[in-house]
Amino acid sequence: MGTLFSDAERHLQKAFEHIEVSPDTIERLKYPKASIKVRVPVRMDNGDLKFFEGYRVRFDDTRGPTKGGIRFHPNVSQDEVASLAYWMTFKCAVLDLPYGGGKGGITVDPKKLSRFELERLSRAYINALGDFIGPDIDIPAPDVYTNAMIMGWMMDQYNTIHRRIAPAVITGKPLAMGGSVGREDATATGAFHTIQAILPKINLDSPETTFAIQGFGNAGAILAGLLHKAGYKVVAVSDSKGGIHNADGLDIPAVRDHKETSRTLESVYCKDDVCTLYPSDRISNHDLLELDVDVLIPAALENQLTADNAANIKAKAVFEVANGPTSYDGEEIMVNNGILVVPDILTNAGGVTVSYFEWVQNRSGYYWTLDEVNQRLEERMVRETENVWSITKEKGCSMRTAAYIHALGRISEAMDARGTKDYYLNKV
Ligand code: NAD
C-alpha cells in the first residue's frame, strides 16, 4: 500500500515497543477485512455512458461497524482508500467510538461534472456498493470534495434500494434529512478543545500566544474564529492562493466575512480599501509554515511538514487539523527539536465524533440540541486528550505514539475478548 499506509504502519511499530498485544491483533491489523472495487456507470449529459472506478474498504470492525468518508478526487486509488480506512480504525478507537475504520472513494474530478452528472454518479456508487454499506455494517460520511447534499442523495438511494428509511446509513447529511446540529463546526470545535486542554501544559495559555493556520476552509476558518474569540492572536492564515500575516493579530471575523463575499483571501490584501481596513502583509504558504509563532496549525493538505522543511519550523507546538500533514521523517526532526506534535487522529476527530452523535440520534429517532451536542463533544475531546497526554508522560513518547498506544489498547482488548491463543490452550 502507499506512503500514507507505510507511515501509519511505522507509527504503529513504535507503539508496539510500548504495549504488548496478542499476535492475533497484529495479524488482524495487517490487511483490510473487506475491500470492493466497482465500475460505476453514469449517463453523461451528452448521452455517453461513462464508467468511473469506485472503491470502499472496511479495514477492521472489531470494535463496531466501520466508519469513514467518501472522497471524490482524480487521485483516488484502492491503496489510498485502504490506507485511509486503516487510519480511521485508530482514530475511532482513540475517541472510544464504537466503530472500526472504513473509507471510500471514486476516481473522478467532480469539478468537471454537471450537477446532474454528480447526482447520477453519487446514486450509481450506492447502487454498485449494494449491501457493502449499512447502518450496522459500514457508515460513510463526507470527505474531500463530497458534501452534505451528496450524502443526502446517497442516503436517498440506499433507501430506494432497501425500501425503507434508514438515515443512520450515512452521516454528514443535510439537517432536514436527519443531519445533526453542530456537525459542520465539529472538526474545528473538537480541535479547539484539544488545543485548550494542551496549551496550559506547555505554558502557552496566554493571550499573547500566537497562531498560524494553513488552510482557511471548513476546518481552518472556523477554528481561526474560535481561537480569536477565545482571545488568542491568530497572526497568519492562508488558502490555496496564498496567505496574510499581521504580527499584532488578524481580525478573523472581518477576514472570514471578506472571504465569504469575495471567495478568496487574496483580495483581503490586494485591494486598497480592504488593506486599510484589515492591515496585513502577503505571505506564501511556504513562509507561513516557517513563521516564528507559538502554534502552527496545518488545516489544508497532506504532507506539508516533511524532511525538507521540518528543521525550519519555529513553532513550539503543531496541532494537526488536516489529515496526514506531517510525514514520518518530518515529525522525527520536529520532535527532536522539542516541538510538540499533536496528531491528526486526536486533533481532528471532532468530525467523526459528531458523525457518531448523528448516527445515535438517527437510530433513536430523538434529536439533541446544539448545547447537548457541543457538551458531549467537549467531554469526549477533553477526556481523550488527557488520556493521550498521560500516556505521553508515562511512556516518554511522542503524542502520536501515545495516541496509537491508546487506540491499540482498545482494539486489542476487543479482539482478545473473543478469545486468545492462551485461552484456547487453557493457559489462562
Ligand atoms: P476545505 O476544502 O473546506 O478547506 C481546505 C482549505 O485549504 C481551503 O481554504 C483551501 O483553499 C486550502 N488550501 C488548499 N491548498 C492549499 C495550499 N497549498 N496551501 C494552503 N491552503 C491550501 O477542507 P476542510 O474540510 O477544511 O479540510 C481541511 C483538512 O482537514 C483536510 O486535510 C481534511 O481531511 C481535514 N479534516 C476535515 C474534517 C472536516 O470535518 N471538515 C474532518 C477531519 C479532517
Short mmCIF file of C-alpha atoms and ligand atoms in Angstrom, two decimals:
data_model
loop_
_atom_site.label_atom_id
_atom_site.label_comp_id
_atom_site.label_asym_id
_atom_site.label_seq_id
_atom_site.Cartn_x
_atom_site.Cartn_y
_atom_site.Cartn_z
CA MET A 1 0.00 0.00 0.00
CA GLY A 2 1.07 3.67 -0.37
CA THR A 3 3.12 6.16 1.68
CA LEU A 4 0.23 7.04 3.96
CA PHE A 5 -0.08 3.39 4.88
CA SER A 6 3.63 2.82 5.40
CA ASP A 7 3.84 5.97 7.58
CA ALA A 8 0.91 4.76 9.67
CA GLU A 9 2.50 1.30 9.94
CA ARG A 10 5.78 2.82 11.12
CA HIS A 11 3.89 4.74 13.79
CA LEU A 12 2.20 1.52 14.84
CA GLN A 13 5.55 -0.28 15.09
CA LYS A 14 6.68 2.42 17.53
CA ALA A 15 3.55 1.87 19.60
CA PHE A 16 4.30 -1.89 19.71
CA GLU A 17 7.52 -1.01 21.59
CA HIS A 18 5.39 0.24 24.48
CA ILE A 19 2.37 -2.03 24.53
CA GLU A 20 2.06 -5.78 24.40
CA VAL A 21 -0.66 -7.01 22.10
CA SER A 22 -1.53 -10.54 21.05
CA PRO A 23 -0.16 -11.94 17.78
CA ASP A 24 -3.82 -12.26 16.72
CA THR A 25 -4.19 -8.46 16.89
CA ILE A 26 -1.02 -7.84 14.93
CA GLU A 27 -2.09 -10.33 12.25
CA ARG A 28 -5.58 -8.92 12.01
CA LEU A 29 -4.34 -5.35 11.52
CA LYS A 30 -2.09 -6.31 8.60
CA TYR A 31 -4.76 -6.29 5.88
CA PRO A 32 -8.26 -4.91 5.32
CA LYS A 33 -11.14 -7.14 6.34
CA ALA A 34 -13.02 -6.43 3.13
CA SER A 35 -12.49 -4.32 0.01
CA ILE A 36 -14.66 -3.74 -3.01
CA LYS A 37 -13.80 -2.17 -6.34
CA VAL A 38 -16.70 -1.21 -8.55
CA ARG A 39 -17.23 0.24 -12.02
CA VAL A 40 -19.83 2.95 -11.69
CA PRO A 41 -21.86 3.65 -14.85
CA VAL A 42 -23.11 7.20 -15.40
CA ARG A 43 -25.19 8.53 -18.32
CA MET A 44 -23.47 11.84 -19.08
CA ASP A 45 -25.35 14.95 -20.19
CA ASN A 46 -24.08 14.48 -23.75
CA GLY A 47 -25.65 11.00 -23.93
CA ASP A 48 -22.42 8.98 -23.46
CA LEU A 49 -22.35 6.16 -20.92
CA LYS A 50 -19.16 6.65 -18.89
CA PHE A 51 -17.67 4.30 -16.29
CA PHE A 52 -15.88 5.55 -13.15
CA GLU A 53 -13.81 3.45 -10.76
CA GLY A 54 -15.05 3.37 -7.18
CA TYR A 55 -13.80 1.74 -4.01
CA ARG A 56 -14.89 1.02 -0.47
CA VAL A 57 -12.69 -0.59 2.17
CA ARG A 58 -13.73 -1.87 5.59
CA PHE A 59 -10.39 -2.20 7.35
CA ASP A 60 -11.36 -3.58 10.71
CA ASP A 61 -14.69 -3.95 12.50
CA THR A 62 -13.62 -5.50 15.80
CA ARG A 63 -15.00 -2.51 17.74
CA GLY A 64 -18.15 -1.96 15.68
CA PRO A 65 -19.38 -1.14 12.18
CA THR A 66 -16.77 0.58 10.04
CA LYS A 67 -16.91 4.36 9.63
CA GLY A 68 -15.19 6.72 7.22
CA GLY A 69 -15.69 9.27 4.47
CA ILE A 70 -16.19 9.08 0.72
CA ARG A 71 -13.69 11.04 -1.39
CA PHE A 72 -14.26 12.22 -4.97
CA HIS A 73 -10.83 13.02 -6.39
CA PRO A 74 -8.77 12.21 -9.50
CA ASN A 75 -6.02 10.63 -7.34
CA VAL A 76 -8.30 8.19 -5.50
CA SER A 77 -6.94 4.64 -5.70
CA GLN A 78 -7.58 1.38 -3.90
CA ASP A 79 -4.31 1.86 -1.98
CA GLU A 80 -5.19 5.34 -0.82
CA VAL A 81 -8.66 4.28 0.28
CA ALA A 82 -7.24 1.29 2.21
CA SER A 83 -4.65 3.48 3.92
CA LEU A 84 -7.29 6.00 4.97
CA ALA A 85 -9.52 3.17 6.26
CA TYR A 86 -6.59 1.90 8.34
CA TRP A 87 -6.15 5.38 9.77
CA MET A 88 -9.86 5.63 10.62
CA THR A 89 -9.58 2.37 12.61
CA PHE A 90 -7.20 4.11 15.01
CA LYS A 91 -8.96 7.49 15.01
CA CYS A 92 -12.27 5.92 16.05
CA ALA A 93 -10.51 3.91 18.78
CA VAL A 94 -8.68 6.97 20.17
CA LEU A 95 -12.04 8.68 20.69
CA ASP A 96 -13.61 5.44 22.02
CA LEU A 97 -16.29 5.48 19.32
CA PRO A 98 -17.93 2.06 18.86
CA TYR A 99 -16.65 1.83 15.30
CA GLY A 100 -13.96 0.28 13.17
CA GLY A 101 -12.34 2.07 10.25
CA GLY A 102 -13.59 2.37 6.68
CA LYS A 103 -13.19 4.65 3.69
CA GLY A 104 -14.46 5.00 0.15
CA GLY A 105 -13.93 6.99 -2.99
CA ILE A 106 -14.36 7.46 -6.69
CA THR A 107 -11.56 8.36 -9.10
CA VAL A 108 -13.11 11.47 -10.63
CA ASP A 109 -12.62 15.21 -10.91
CA PRO A 110 -16.03 16.35 -9.67
CA LYS A 111 -15.38 19.91 -10.88
CA LYS A 112 -15.71 18.58 -14.43
CA LEU A 113 -19.21 17.17 -13.85
CA SER A 114 -22.54 18.97 -14.15
CA ARG A 115 -24.78 18.87 -11.08
CA PHE A 116 -26.98 16.28 -12.81
CA GLU A 117 -23.94 14.10 -13.52
CA LEU A 118 -22.72 14.47 -9.94
CA GLU A 119 -26.08 13.30 -8.60
CA ARG A 120 -26.20 10.34 -11.01
CA LEU A 121 -22.63 9.37 -10.04
CA SER A 122 -23.42 9.55 -6.30
CA ARG A 123 -26.54 7.40 -6.67
CA ALA A 124 -24.82 4.92 -9.02
CA TYR A 125 -21.98 4.46 -6.50
CA ILE A 126 -24.51 3.41 -3.84
CA ASN A 127 -26.22 1.07 -6.35
CA ALA A 128 -22.83 -0.51 -7.02
CA LEU A 129 -21.95 -0.90 -3.32
CA GLY A 130 -25.28 -2.61 -2.59
CA ASP A 131 -25.10 -4.32 0.81
CA PHE A 132 -21.44 -3.48 1.40
CA ILE A 133 -22.65 -0.50 3.50
CA GLY A 134 -25.47 -0.27 6.06
CA PRO A 135 -26.25 1.27 9.48
CA ASP A 136 -24.84 -1.84 11.23
CA ILE A 137 -22.13 -2.63 8.67
CA ASP A 138 -20.33 0.41 7.31
CA ILE A 139 -21.38 4.05 7.60
CA PRO A 140 -19.93 6.59 5.13
CA ALA A 141 -19.63 10.37 5.59
CA PRO A 142 -18.29 13.32 3.54
CA ASP A 143 -14.59 13.66 2.74
CA VAL A 144 -12.57 15.60 0.16
CA TYR A 145 -14.94 17.09 -2.49
CA THR A 146 -18.09 15.48 -1.13
CA ASN A 147 -20.64 17.35 0.95
CA ALA A 148 -23.94 17.18 2.81
CA MET A 149 -26.04 17.24 -0.36
CA ILE A 150 -24.12 14.30 -1.83
CA MET A 151 -24.65 12.40 1.45
CA GLY A 152 -28.36 13.19 1.14
CA TRP A 153 -28.53 11.74 -2.41
CA MET A 154 -26.66 8.67 -1.24
CA MET A 155 -28.97 8.08 1.71
CA ASP A 156 -31.96 8.52 -0.59
CA GLN A 157 -30.58 5.92 -2.97
CA TYR A 158 -29.89 3.46 -0.16
CA ASN A 159 -33.49 3.93 0.99
CA THR A 160 -34.80 3.34 -2.52
CA ILE A 161 -32.80 0.11 -2.89
CA HIS A 162 -33.79 -1.21 0.54
CA ARG A 163 -37.38 0.10 0.51
CA ARG A 164 -37.08 1.64 3.99
CA ILE A 165 -35.98 4.92 5.55
CA ALA A 166 -32.53 4.35 7.03
CA PRO A 167 -30.94 7.74 7.87
CA ALA A 168 -28.25 6.04 10.00
CA VAL A 169 -26.65 4.56 6.88
CA ILE A 170 -24.69 7.76 6.29
CA THR A 171 -23.66 10.81 8.32
CA GLY A 172 -22.92 14.42 7.46
CA LYS A 173 -26.39 14.71 5.88
CA PRO A 174 -28.32 17.95 5.49
CA LEU A 175 -30.14 18.87 8.72
CA ALA A 176 -33.52 18.46 7.03
CA MET A 177 -32.65 14.84 6.15
CA GLY A 178 -31.55 13.75 9.62
CA GLY A 179 -28.20 15.52 9.95
CA SER A 180 -27.00 16.66 13.36
CA VAL A 181 -26.74 20.20 14.60
CA GLY A 182 -23.11 21.06 15.24
CA ARG A 183 -21.72 18.71 12.57
CA GLU A 184 -20.43 21.47 10.31
CA ASP A 185 -18.35 23.08 13.08
CA ALA A 186 -17.45 19.80 14.77
CA THR A 187 -13.90 19.32 13.49
CA ALA A 188 -12.87 22.86 14.41
CA THR A 189 -14.73 22.76 17.73
CA GLY A 190 -13.13 19.43 18.64
CA ALA A 191 -9.67 20.74 17.70
CA PHE A 192 -10.29 23.84 19.80
CA HIS A 193 -10.99 21.68 22.88
CA THR A 194 -7.82 19.67 22.31
CA ILE A 195 -5.80 22.89 21.93
CA GLN A 196 -7.37 24.37 25.08
CA ALA A 197 -6.54 21.23 27.03
CA ILE A 198 -2.91 21.10 25.87
CA LEU A 199 -1.83 24.78 25.94
CA PRO A 200 -1.69 25.14 29.76
CA LYS A 201 0.51 22.00 29.93
CA ILE A 202 3.14 23.67 27.74
CA ASN A 203 2.74 27.15 29.25
CA LEU A 204 1.17 28.66 26.17
CA ASP A 205 -2.27 29.55 27.53
CA SER A 206 -1.77 33.28 27.33
CA PRO A 207 -3.48 35.98 25.25
CA GLU A 208 -0.03 36.61 23.79
CA THR A 209 0.13 33.10 22.29
CA THR A 210 0.39 33.38 18.51
CA PHE A 211 -1.09 31.04 15.91
CA ALA A 212 -0.52 30.49 12.19
CA ILE A 213 -3.13 28.46 10.32
CA GLN A 214 -2.61 26.91 6.90
CA GLY A 215 -5.97 26.35 5.16
CA PHE A 216 -8.97 28.65 5.52
CA GLY A 217 -11.73 26.20 4.64
CA ASN A 218 -14.33 24.48 6.78
CA ALA A 219 -11.91 23.37 9.50
CA GLY A 220 -9.28 26.15 9.40
CA ALA A 221 -11.57 29.19 9.17
CA ILE A 222 -13.96 28.05 11.91
CA LEU A 223 -11.04 27.19 14.18
CA ALA A 224 -9.43 30.58 13.49
CA GLY A 225 -12.72 32.20 14.60
CA LEU A 226 -12.85 30.15 17.82
CA LEU A 227 -9.23 30.97 18.72
CA HIS A 228 -9.78 34.67 18.00
CA LYS A 229 -12.94 34.68 20.13
CA ALA A 230 -11.04 33.00 22.97
CA GLY A 231 -8.60 35.92 22.93
CA TYR A 232 -5.58 34.36 21.21
CA LYS A 233 -3.62 36.08 18.46
CA VAL A 234 -4.09 34.48 15.06
CA VAL A 235 -1.29 36.21 13.17
CA ALA A 236 -1.39 34.38 9.82
CA VAL A 237 -3.88 32.41 7.73
CA SER A 238 -3.71 31.09 4.18
CA ASP A 239 -5.66 29.35 1.46
CA SER A 240 -4.64 27.79 -1.85
CA LYS A 241 -3.94 31.25 -3.34
CA GLY A 242 -1.61 32.44 -0.56
CA GLY A 243 -1.82 33.95 2.89
CA ILE A 244 -1.96 37.07 5.03
CA HIS A 245 0.10 37.99 8.09
CA ASN A 246 -0.10 40.62 10.80
CA ALA A 247 2.20 40.21 13.81
CA ASP A 248 -0.33 42.03 16.05
CA GLY A 249 -3.07 39.56 15.19
CA LEU A 250 -5.63 39.46 12.37
CA ASP A 251 -9.26 40.49 12.79
CA ILE A 252 -10.52 36.99 11.98
CA PRO A 253 -14.30 37.73 11.85
CA ALA A 254 -13.56 40.52 9.34
CA VAL A 255 -11.31 38.23 7.29
CA ARG A 256 -13.97 35.50 7.31
CA ASP A 257 -16.68 37.94 6.22
CA HIS A 258 -14.44 39.13 3.46
CA LYS A 259 -13.56 35.62 2.30
CA GLU A 260 -17.25 34.71 2.28
CA THR A 261 -18.17 37.57 -0.01
CA SER A 262 -15.07 37.59 -2.22
CA ARG A 263 -14.47 33.76 -2.09
CA THR A 264 -10.73 34.46 -1.72
CA LEU A 265 -8.28 35.58 0.93
CA GLU A 266 -6.15 37.25 -1.72
CA SER A 267 -8.46 40.21 -2.03
CA VAL A 268 -8.10 40.88 1.70
CA TYR A 269 -4.67 42.27 0.98
CA CYS A 270 -4.75 43.19 -2.68
CA LYS A 271 -7.42 45.92 -2.60
CA ASP A 272 -6.53 49.27 -1.06
CA ASP A 273 -9.73 49.76 0.89
CA VAL A 274 -9.57 46.30 2.45
CA CYS A 275 -5.86 46.63 3.12
CA THR A 276 -6.56 49.74 5.10
CA LEU A 277 -9.41 48.09 6.95
CA TYR A 278 -7.52 44.88 7.76
CA PRO A 279 -3.83 45.71 7.71
CA SER A 280 -1.74 42.68 6.83
CA ASP A 281 1.10 41.55 4.60
CA ARG A 282 1.02 38.89 1.94
CA ILE A 283 2.73 35.67 2.89
CA SER A 284 3.28 32.50 0.89
CA ASN A 285 2.12 29.13 2.18
CA HIS A 286 5.71 28.06 2.40
CA ASP A 287 6.66 31.04 4.61
CA LEU A 288 3.56 30.70 6.77
CA LEU A 289 4.71 27.25 7.88
CA GLU A 290 8.10 28.62 8.92
CA LEU A 291 6.83 31.72 10.77
CA ASP A 292 8.10 32.46 14.26
CA VAL A 293 4.82 31.68 16.04
CA ASP A 294 3.95 29.65 19.13
CA VAL A 295 1.46 27.33 17.47
CA LEU A 296 1.25 26.10 13.89
CA ILE A 297 -1.97 24.55 12.60
CA PRO A 298 -1.86 22.77 9.26
CA ALA A 299 -5.52 22.58 8.21
CA ALA A 300 -5.28 22.07 4.44
CA LEU A 301 -3.38 19.23 2.84
CA GLU A 302 -1.33 16.10 3.39
CA ASN A 303 2.47 16.14 3.56
CA GLN A 304 3.14 19.80 4.37
CA LEU A 305 5.75 19.28 7.09
CA THR A 306 8.40 16.97 5.74
CA ALA A 307 12.15 16.33 5.93
CA ASP A 308 12.50 19.28 3.50
CA ASN A 309 11.18 21.99 5.84
CA ALA A 310 10.84 20.41 9.32
CA ALA A 311 14.16 21.80 10.52
CA ASN A 312 12.92 25.34 9.76
CA ILE A 313 9.71 25.09 11.79
CA LYS A 314 9.87 27.55 14.66
CA ALA A 315 6.52 26.89 16.33
CA LYS A 316 6.61 25.24 19.76
CA ALA A 317 3.55 23.13 19.04
CA VAL A 318 1.86 21.77 15.91
CA PHE A 319 -1.79 20.72 16.04
CA GLU A 320 -2.67 18.59 13.00
CA VAL A 321 -6.15 19.55 11.88
CA ALA A 322 -5.55 18.26 8.34
CA ASN A 323 -5.21 14.53 7.81
CA GLY A 324 -1.59 13.50 7.43
CA PRO A 325 0.07 16.95 7.17
CA THR A 326 3.32 15.66 8.71
CA SER A 327 5.48 12.96 7.15
CA TYR A 328 7.13 10.36 9.35
CA ASP A 329 10.59 11.83 8.76
CA GLY A 330 9.35 15.40 9.19
CA GLU A 331 7.93 14.53 12.59
CA GLU A 332 11.17 12.88 13.75
CA ILE A 333 13.03 16.12 13.04
CA MET A 334 10.44 18.32 14.76
CA VAL A 335 10.16 16.10 17.85
CA ASN A 336 13.97 16.03 18.14
CA ASN A 337 13.87 19.83 18.05
CA GLY A 338 11.49 19.83 21.00
CA ILE A 339 8.32 20.64 19.05
CA LEU A 340 5.14 19.06 20.39
CA VAL A 341 3.17 17.47 17.54
CA VAL A 342 -0.44 16.75 18.44
CA PRO A 343 -1.59 14.13 15.93
CA ASP A 344 -4.48 14.24 13.50
CA ILE A 345 -6.08 11.07 14.86
CA LEU A 346 -6.78 13.07 18.04
CA THR A 347 -6.90 16.73 16.97
CA ASN A 348 -9.33 16.43 14.05
CA ALA A 349 -11.52 13.66 15.49
CA GLY A 350 -14.34 16.07 16.41
CA GLY A 351 -15.84 15.49 12.93
CA VAL A 352 -16.20 11.74 13.26
CA THR A 353 -17.32 12.16 16.87
CA VAL A 354 -20.31 14.31 15.89
CA SER A 355 -20.92 11.90 12.99
CA TYR A 356 -21.26 9.25 15.68
CA PHE A 357 -23.71 11.51 17.53
CA GLU A 358 -25.69 11.88 14.28
CA TRP A 359 -25.87 8.08 13.90
CA VAL A 360 -27.01 7.71 17.54
CA GLN A 361 -29.72 10.34 17.02
CA ASN A 362 -30.87 8.70 13.76
CA ARG A 363 -31.13 5.31 15.43
CA SER A 364 -33.02 6.58 18.46
CA GLY A 365 -35.17 8.99 16.43
CA TYR A 366 -34.58 11.63 19.12
CA TYR A 367 -32.64 14.76 18.20
CA TRP A 368 -30.36 16.73 20.52
CA THR A 369 -29.93 20.47 20.92
CA LEU A 370 -26.74 22.23 19.86
CA ASP A 371 -25.78 22.60 23.53
CA GLU A 372 -26.18 18.85 24.07
CA VAL A 373 -24.05 18.04 21.03
CA ASN A 374 -21.34 20.53 21.98
CA GLN A 375 -21.26 19.48 25.61
CA ARG A 376 -20.84 15.79 24.68
CA LEU A 377 -18.19 16.69 22.10
CA GLU A 378 -16.21 18.73 24.63
CA GLU A 379 -16.40 15.98 27.26
CA ARG A 380 -15.07 13.36 24.88
CA MET A 381 -12.35 15.51 23.28
CA VAL A 382 -11.02 16.69 26.63
CA ARG A 383 -11.17 13.21 28.18
CA GLU A 384 -9.28 11.54 25.34
CA THR A 385 -6.77 14.40 25.01
CA GLU A 386 -5.98 13.97 28.73
CA ASN A 387 -5.66 10.20 28.25
CA VAL A 388 -3.22 10.59 25.36
CA TRP A 389 -1.26 13.22 27.28
CA SER A 390 -0.96 10.90 30.33
CA ILE A 391 0.40 8.10 28.11
CA THR A 392 2.90 10.54 26.58
CA LYS A 393 4.18 11.44 30.04
CA GLU A 394 4.10 7.87 31.37
CA LYS A 395 5.93 6.31 28.40
CA GLY A 396 8.11 9.29 27.49
CA CYS A 397 6.97 9.06 23.88
CA SER A 398 5.52 11.44 21.28
CA MET A 399 1.81 12.27 21.40
CA ARG A 400 1.32 10.37 18.15
CA THR A 401 2.86 7.20 19.55
CA ALA A 402 0.73 7.72 22.67
CA ALA A 403 -2.42 8.03 20.54
CA TYR A 404 -1.55 4.79 18.73
CA ILE A 405 -0.84 3.03 22.06
CA HIS A 406 -4.20 4.26 23.37
CA ALA A 407 -6.08 3.08 20.27
CA LEU A 408 -4.23 -0.20 20.07
CA GLY A 409 -5.07 -0.98 23.70
CA ARG A 410 -8.77 -0.63 22.92
CA ILE A 411 -8.62 -2.56 19.64
CA SER A 412 -6.66 -5.45 21.09
CA GLU A 413 -8.95 -5.61 24.13
CA ALA A 414 -11.92 -6.06 21.79
CA MET A 415 -10.05 -8.73 19.83
CA ASP A 416 -8.90 -10.60 22.93
CA ALA A 417 -12.42 -10.54 24.37
CA ARG A 418 -13.33 -13.05 21.65
CA GLY A 419 -10.65 -15.48 22.85
CA THR A 420 -6.87 -15.63 22.64
CA LYS A 421 -4.47 -18.47 21.86
CA ASP A 422 -3.73 -18.79 25.60
CA TYR A 423 -7.42 -19.05 26.34
CA TYR A 424 -7.97 -21.88 23.88
CA LEU A 425 -4.86 -23.72 25.15
CA ASN A 426 -6.22 -23.46 28.72
CA LYS A 427 -3.29 -21.32 29.83
CA VAL A 428 -5.47 -18.56 31.32
P1 NAD B 1 -11.90 22.65 2.78
O1 NAD B 1 -11.89 22.21 1.37
O2 NAD B 1 -13.10 23.31 3.35
O3 NAD B 1 -10.68 23.68 3.02
C1 NAD B 1 -9.39 23.43 2.60
C2 NAD B 1 -8.63 24.74 2.64
O4 NAD B 1 -7.27 24.51 2.31
C3 NAD B 1 -9.15 25.78 1.63
O5 NAD B 1 -9.14 27.04 2.26
C4 NAD B 1 -8.11 25.73 0.52
O6 NAD B 1 -8.01 26.95 -0.18
C5 NAD B 1 -6.87 25.48 1.36
N1 NAD B 1 -5.74 25.01 0.58
C6 NAD B 1 -5.70 24.18 -0.48
N2 NAD B 1 -4.45 24.07 -0.93
C7 NAD B 1 -3.68 24.82 -0.12
C8 NAD B 1 -2.31 25.11 -0.05
N3 NAD B 1 -1.45 24.60 -0.92
N4 NAD B 1 -1.86 25.90 0.95
C9 NAD B 1 -2.72 26.45 1.82
N5 NAD B 1 -4.03 26.22 1.81
C10 NAD B 1 -4.49 25.42 0.85
O7 NAD B 1 -11.46 21.38 3.64
P2 NAD B 1 -11.66 21.11 5.18
O8 NAD B 1 -12.91 20.35 5.36
O9 NAD B 1 -11.43 22.36 5.95
O10 NAD B 1 -10.47 20.09 5.44
C11 NAD B 1 -9.13 20.55 5.62
C12 NAD B 1 -8.30 19.40 6.17
O11 NAD B 1 -8.89 18.95 7.39
C13 NAD B 1 -8.22 18.18 5.24
O12 NAD B 1 -6.97 17.55 5.43
C14 NAD B 1 -9.28 17.28 5.79
O13 NAD B 1 -9.01 15.91 5.51
C15 NAD B 1 -9.14 17.57 7.28
N6 NAD B 1 -10.34 17.19 8.01
C16 NAD B 1 -11.52 17.86 7.80
C17 NAD B 1 -12.63 17.44 8.51
C18 NAD B 1 -13.94 18.16 8.35
O14 NAD B 1 -14.90 17.73 9.01
N7 NAD B 1 -14.03 19.21 7.57
C19 NAD B 1 -12.55 16.36 9.41
C20 NAD B 1 -11.33 15.72 9.61
C21 NAD B 1 -10.23 16.16 8.90
#
